[in-house]
Structure formats: C-alpha cells, structure tokens
CSV table of C-alpha atoms in Angstrom, one decimal:
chain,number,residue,atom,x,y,z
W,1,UNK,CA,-6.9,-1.5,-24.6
W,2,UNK,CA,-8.8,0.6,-22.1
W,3,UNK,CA,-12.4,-0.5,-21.6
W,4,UNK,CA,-15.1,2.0,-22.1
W,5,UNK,CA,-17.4,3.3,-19.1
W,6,UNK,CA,-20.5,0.6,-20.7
W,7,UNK,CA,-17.7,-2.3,-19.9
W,8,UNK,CA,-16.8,-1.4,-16.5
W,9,UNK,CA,-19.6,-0.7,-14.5
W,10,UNK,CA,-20.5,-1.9,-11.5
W,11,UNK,CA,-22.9,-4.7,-11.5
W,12,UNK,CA,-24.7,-6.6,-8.5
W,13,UNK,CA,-23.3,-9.7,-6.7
W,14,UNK,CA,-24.9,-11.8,-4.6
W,15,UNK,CA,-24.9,-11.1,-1.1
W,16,UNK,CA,-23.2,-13.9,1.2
W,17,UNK,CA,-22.7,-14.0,5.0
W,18,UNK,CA,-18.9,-13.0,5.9
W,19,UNK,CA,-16.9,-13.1,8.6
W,20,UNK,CA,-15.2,-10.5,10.2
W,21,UNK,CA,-11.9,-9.4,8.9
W,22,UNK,CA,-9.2,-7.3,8.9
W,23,UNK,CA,-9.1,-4.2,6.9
W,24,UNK,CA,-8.5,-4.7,3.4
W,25,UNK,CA,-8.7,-8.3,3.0
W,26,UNK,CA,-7.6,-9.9,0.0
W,27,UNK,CA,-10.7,-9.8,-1.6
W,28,UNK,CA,-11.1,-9.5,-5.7
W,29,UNK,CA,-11.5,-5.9,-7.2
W,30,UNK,CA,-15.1,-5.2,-8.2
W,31,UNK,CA,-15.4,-3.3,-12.0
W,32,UNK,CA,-15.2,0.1,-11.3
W,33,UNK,CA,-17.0,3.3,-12.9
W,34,UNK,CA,-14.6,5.9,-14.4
W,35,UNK,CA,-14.7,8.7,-16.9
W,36,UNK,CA,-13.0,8.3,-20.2
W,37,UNK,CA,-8.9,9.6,-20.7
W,38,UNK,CA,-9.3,13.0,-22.5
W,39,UNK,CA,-7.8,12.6,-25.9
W,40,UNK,CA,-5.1,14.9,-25.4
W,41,UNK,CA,-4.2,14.2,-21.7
W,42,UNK,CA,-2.1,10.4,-20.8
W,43,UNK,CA,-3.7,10.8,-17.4
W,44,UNK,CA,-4.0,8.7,-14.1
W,45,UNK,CA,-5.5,8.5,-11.2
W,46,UNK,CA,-4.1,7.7,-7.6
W,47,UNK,CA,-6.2,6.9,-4.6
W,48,UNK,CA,-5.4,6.5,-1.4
W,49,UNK,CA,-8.0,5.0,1.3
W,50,UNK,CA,-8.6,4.9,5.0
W,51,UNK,CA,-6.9,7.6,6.3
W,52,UNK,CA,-6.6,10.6,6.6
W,53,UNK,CA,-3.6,10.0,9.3
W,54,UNK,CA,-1.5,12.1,11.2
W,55,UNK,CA,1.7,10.6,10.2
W,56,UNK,CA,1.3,9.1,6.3
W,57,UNK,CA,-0.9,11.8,4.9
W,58,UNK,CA,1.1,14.9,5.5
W,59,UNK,CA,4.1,12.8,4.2
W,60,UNK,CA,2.1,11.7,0.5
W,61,UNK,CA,0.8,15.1,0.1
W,62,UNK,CA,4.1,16.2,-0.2
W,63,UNK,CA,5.5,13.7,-2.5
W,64,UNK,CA,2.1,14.9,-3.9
W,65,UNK,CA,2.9,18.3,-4.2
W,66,UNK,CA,6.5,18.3,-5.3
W,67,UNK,CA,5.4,16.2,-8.5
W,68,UNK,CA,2.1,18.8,-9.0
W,69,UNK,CA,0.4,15.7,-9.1
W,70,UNK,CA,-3.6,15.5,-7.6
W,71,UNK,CA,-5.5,12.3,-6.2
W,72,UNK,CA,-8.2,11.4,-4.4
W,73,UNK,CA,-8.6,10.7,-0.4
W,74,UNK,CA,-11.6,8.0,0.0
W,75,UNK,CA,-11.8,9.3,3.5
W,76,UNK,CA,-13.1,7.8,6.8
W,77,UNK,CA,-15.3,9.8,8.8
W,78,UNK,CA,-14.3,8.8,12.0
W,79,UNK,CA,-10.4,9.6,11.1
W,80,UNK,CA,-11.8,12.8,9.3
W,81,UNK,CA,-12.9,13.9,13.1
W,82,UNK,CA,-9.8,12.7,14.8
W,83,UNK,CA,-7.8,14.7,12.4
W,84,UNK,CA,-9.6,18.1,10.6
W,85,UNK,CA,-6.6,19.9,10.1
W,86,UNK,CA,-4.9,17.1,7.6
W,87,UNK,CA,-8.2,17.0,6.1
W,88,UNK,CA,-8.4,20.7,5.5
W,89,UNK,CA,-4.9,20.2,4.0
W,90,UNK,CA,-5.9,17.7,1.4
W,91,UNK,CA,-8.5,19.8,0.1
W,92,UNK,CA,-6.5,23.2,0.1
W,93,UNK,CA,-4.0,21.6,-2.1
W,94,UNK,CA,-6.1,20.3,-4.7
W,95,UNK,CA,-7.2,17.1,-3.9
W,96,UNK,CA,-10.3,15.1,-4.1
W,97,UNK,CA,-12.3,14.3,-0.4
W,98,UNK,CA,-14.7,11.5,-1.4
W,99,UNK,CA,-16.5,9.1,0.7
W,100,UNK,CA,-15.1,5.8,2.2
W,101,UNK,CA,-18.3,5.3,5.0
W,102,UNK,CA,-17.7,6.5,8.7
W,103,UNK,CA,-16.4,3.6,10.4
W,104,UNK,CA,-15.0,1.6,7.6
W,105,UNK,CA,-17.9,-1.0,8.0
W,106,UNK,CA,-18.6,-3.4,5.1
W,107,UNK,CA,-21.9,-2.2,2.9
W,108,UNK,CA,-22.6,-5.4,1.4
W,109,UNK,CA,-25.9,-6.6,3.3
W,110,UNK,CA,-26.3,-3.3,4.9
W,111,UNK,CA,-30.0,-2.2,4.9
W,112,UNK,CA,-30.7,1.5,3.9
W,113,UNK,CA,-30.9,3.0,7.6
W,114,UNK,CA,-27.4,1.4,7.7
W,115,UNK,CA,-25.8,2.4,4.8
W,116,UNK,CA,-27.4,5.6,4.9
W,117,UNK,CA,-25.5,6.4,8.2
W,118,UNK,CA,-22.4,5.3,7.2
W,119,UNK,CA,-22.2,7.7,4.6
W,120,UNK,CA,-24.3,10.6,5.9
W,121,UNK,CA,-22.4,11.0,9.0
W,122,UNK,CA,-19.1,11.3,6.6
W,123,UNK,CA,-20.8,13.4,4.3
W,124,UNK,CA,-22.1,15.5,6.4
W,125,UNK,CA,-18.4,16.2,8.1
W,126,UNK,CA,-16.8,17.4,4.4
W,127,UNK,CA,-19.7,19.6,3.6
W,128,UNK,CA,-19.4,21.2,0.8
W,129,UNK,CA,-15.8,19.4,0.0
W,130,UNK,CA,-17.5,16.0,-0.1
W,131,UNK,CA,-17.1,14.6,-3.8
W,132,UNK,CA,-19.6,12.8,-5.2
W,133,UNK,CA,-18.2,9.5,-5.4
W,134,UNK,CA,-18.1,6.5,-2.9
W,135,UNK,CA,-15.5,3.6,-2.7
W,136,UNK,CA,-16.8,0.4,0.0
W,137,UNK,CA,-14.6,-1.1,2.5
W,138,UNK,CA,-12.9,-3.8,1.2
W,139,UNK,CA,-14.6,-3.7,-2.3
W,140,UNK,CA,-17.7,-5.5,-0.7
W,141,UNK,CA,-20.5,-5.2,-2.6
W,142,UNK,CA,-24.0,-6.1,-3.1
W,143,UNK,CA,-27.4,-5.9,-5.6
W,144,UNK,CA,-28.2,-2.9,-3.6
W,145,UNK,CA,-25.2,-1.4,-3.2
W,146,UNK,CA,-24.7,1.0,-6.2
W,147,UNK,CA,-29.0,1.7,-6.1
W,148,UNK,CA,-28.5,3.1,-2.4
W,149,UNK,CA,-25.0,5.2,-3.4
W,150,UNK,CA,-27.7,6.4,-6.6
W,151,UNK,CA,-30.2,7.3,-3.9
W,152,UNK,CA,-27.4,9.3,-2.3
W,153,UNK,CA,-26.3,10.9,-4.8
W,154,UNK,CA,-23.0,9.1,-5.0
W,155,UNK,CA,-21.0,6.9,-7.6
W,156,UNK,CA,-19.6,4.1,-6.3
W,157,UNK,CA,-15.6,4.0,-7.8
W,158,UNK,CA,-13.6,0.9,-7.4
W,159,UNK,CA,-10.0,0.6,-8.9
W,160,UNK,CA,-7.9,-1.1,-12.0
W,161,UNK,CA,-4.9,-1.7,-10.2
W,162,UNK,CA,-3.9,-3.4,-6.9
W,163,UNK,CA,-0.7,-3.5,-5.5
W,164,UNK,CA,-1.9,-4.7,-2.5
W,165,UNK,CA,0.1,-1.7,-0.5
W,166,UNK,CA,-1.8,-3.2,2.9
W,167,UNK,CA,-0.1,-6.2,2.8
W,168,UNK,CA,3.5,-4.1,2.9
W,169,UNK,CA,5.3,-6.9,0.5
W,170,UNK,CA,7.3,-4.0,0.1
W,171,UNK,CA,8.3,-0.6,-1.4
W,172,UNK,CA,9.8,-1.8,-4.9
W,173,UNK,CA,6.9,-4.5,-5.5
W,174,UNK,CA,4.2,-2.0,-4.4
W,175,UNK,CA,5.9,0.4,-7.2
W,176,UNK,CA,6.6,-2.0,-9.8
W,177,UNK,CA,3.2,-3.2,-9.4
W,178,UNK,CA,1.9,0.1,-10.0
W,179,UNK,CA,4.2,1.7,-13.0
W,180,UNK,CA,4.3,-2.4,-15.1
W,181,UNK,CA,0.2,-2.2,-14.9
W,182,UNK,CA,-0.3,1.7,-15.3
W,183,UNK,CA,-2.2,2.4,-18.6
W,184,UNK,CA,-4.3,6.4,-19.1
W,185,UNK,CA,-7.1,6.6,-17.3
W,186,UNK,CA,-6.7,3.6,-15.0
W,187,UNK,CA,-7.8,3.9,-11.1
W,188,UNK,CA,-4.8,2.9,-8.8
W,189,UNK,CA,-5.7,1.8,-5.1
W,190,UNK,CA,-3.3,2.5,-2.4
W,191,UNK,CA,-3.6,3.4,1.3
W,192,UNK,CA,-2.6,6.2,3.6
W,193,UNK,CA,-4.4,5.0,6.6
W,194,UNK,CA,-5.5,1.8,8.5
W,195,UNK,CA,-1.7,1.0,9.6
W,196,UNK,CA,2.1,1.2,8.7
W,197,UNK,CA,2.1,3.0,5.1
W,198,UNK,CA,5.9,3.4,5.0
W,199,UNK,CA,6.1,1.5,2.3
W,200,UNK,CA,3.5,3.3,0.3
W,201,UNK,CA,4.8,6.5,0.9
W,202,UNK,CA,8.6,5.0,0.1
W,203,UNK,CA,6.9,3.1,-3.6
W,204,UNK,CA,4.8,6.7,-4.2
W,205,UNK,CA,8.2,8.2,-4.6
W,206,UNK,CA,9.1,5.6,-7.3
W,207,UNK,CA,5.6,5.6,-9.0
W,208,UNK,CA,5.5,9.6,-9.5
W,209,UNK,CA,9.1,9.8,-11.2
W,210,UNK,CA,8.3,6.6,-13.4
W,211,UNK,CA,5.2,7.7,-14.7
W,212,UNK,CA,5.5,11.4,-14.7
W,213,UNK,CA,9.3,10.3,-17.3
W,214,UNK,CA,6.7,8.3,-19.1
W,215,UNK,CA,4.4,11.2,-19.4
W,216,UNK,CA,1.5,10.8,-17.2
W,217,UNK,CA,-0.7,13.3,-15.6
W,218,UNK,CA,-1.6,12.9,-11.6
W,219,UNK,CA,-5.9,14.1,-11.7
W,220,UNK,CA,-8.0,13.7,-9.1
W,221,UNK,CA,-10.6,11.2,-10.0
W,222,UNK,CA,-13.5,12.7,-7.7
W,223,UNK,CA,-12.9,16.4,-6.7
C-alpha cells in the first residue's frame, strides 16, 4: 500500500566524512516527500537527473511527447548554461525544471554559504521556471539538509524506485525494474545526463507503453 506524506518524509542522518566518488554512487534512497495520488488519477512520476544534455534530452522529450506524458528535469546549473536552448525545450513542453545544485556537489556537510550557492546560482539561471523542489546529488543527506532547502524555499524530493539507470545493466532490466515496482504516485529516478543514457532512453520506450496499457498517467512531480 502507498505510504502517506507523514511516513515518508525526509528525516536527518548523521553526517560522516566521504570520499570522493563518481556520480551516482550506489548509495541507498533516502524517504522522499511527495503529494498524495488524486483519487481519480493512477498517476506517476518520472524524473530524470543531471542533465540537461545535448544528445539524451532531446531524444526523452520525445519519447516524452509522443506518449503526452510530463516529468521532471532535476537540472544541473552548470549543464543548464552549457545548454539553454534544451532547457528552454523542457519547459516549453510541459515539464518540470527543479533544482539538482550547480555543480552536482554532495550537500551533506555543506555549511549554509555552501549550500546556499549551489542552489542559488541554479535558481537564479531558471528564473521564474525554477520549481520549488530540490533532489541532492547522490541522495546525500544530512540534519541540516531539508532545514537549509526550508530556508530556501525548496522541498527536498527523493525517489521510490531505482533502477539504477547509471550503472547501464541494461535497457530491459532498467524497464523491468521500473514497470515490476511502479505503484500510483510513486517517484521513479532515472538519468538523462552525467554519461551514456542510451539505455535509458532505449528502457523509457518500454516503460511508457507498459504503464500507459496499464493505465498510468505521466505528471510532472515539481512544475
């Protein structure tokens, strides 16, 4: 059964030293904060992270649009300036633009003048676009974490399901990950930046057909 909001907030953890690592490591999936499924709507939502990018974006929006579905773009602000037009795109089409820190940079043990930048700079690029929601790199968290996105004026949105799309273990695992774990209202996490996303873009195909057959609705979590 889906878990109310009360269930799945996100609550502090403990801050420990880490060391550097590659983007999206393997780390577990905090709770995550998400509105209720309307009665009447089986919906969904699909999130992508780290791009935007010049070669995997303009191929999901597409997928995107020929299903009428919306998602969400946890953006980068340093891939937002490197590519305006694609981000233009997202937003013209329906999409949520929500905030994924300028330089993908961990936020757990950030200090305020820290995480304030991170987020400011990317803010301050989407303007008026910029949704009010904020998903860390790598899921890392800390006790301070969801205060300072608060102080921002942000909500800090994690995900339900992982098919670990970074790791490319492949198209058809990526999709059955995705359509065996899909319930209404759940958060899915998948990538259109940060490397090779052929095989998200190749599973997204699958996904779409699957669950729009099983009657699910595409939203836009943050718009």
């Amino acid at each position: 059964a889906a878990q109310t909001i009360q269930d799945r907030v996100l609550l502090p953890t403990a801050f420990s030293p880490r060391t550097p690592t590659p983007i999206h490591s393997p780390t577990p999936s905090p709770p995550t904060v998400t509105p209720e499924p309307s009665q009447d709507r089986k919906g969904i939502y699909l999130t992508f992270d780290d791009g935007p990018s010049k070669t995997w974006t303009p191929r999901i929006l597409e997928l995107l649009r020929r299903y009428n579905a919306r998602a969400t773009f946890f953006v980068v602000g340093i891939n937002v300036q490197e590519h305006p037009g694609i981000t233009d795109r997202i937003w013209e089409e329906g999409h949520g633009l929500a905030n994924h820190t300028w330089t993908h940079s961990s936020l757990r043990g950030q200090g305020w003048a820290g995480f304030s930048y991170q987020v400011a700079q990317t803010d301050a690029l989407l303007g008026e676009r910029a949704a009010d929601c904020l998903r860390p790199p790598y899921g890392e968290v800390d006790y301070f974490t969801e205060q300072f996105a608060a102080d921002m004026g942000k909500k800090v949105i994690m995900w339900d399901v992982d098919p670990f799309d970074w790791l490319r273990p492949g198209a058809s695992y990526i999709a059955n990950m995705v359509t065996s774990n899909a319930f209404p209202g759940a958060i899915v996490l998948l990538h259109d930046g940060g490397g090779d996303r052929s095989q998200t873009a190749a599973a997204l195909e699958t996904i779409l057909a699957v669950l729009s057959e099983r009657g699910y609705q595409f939203e836009a979590i943050c718009r």
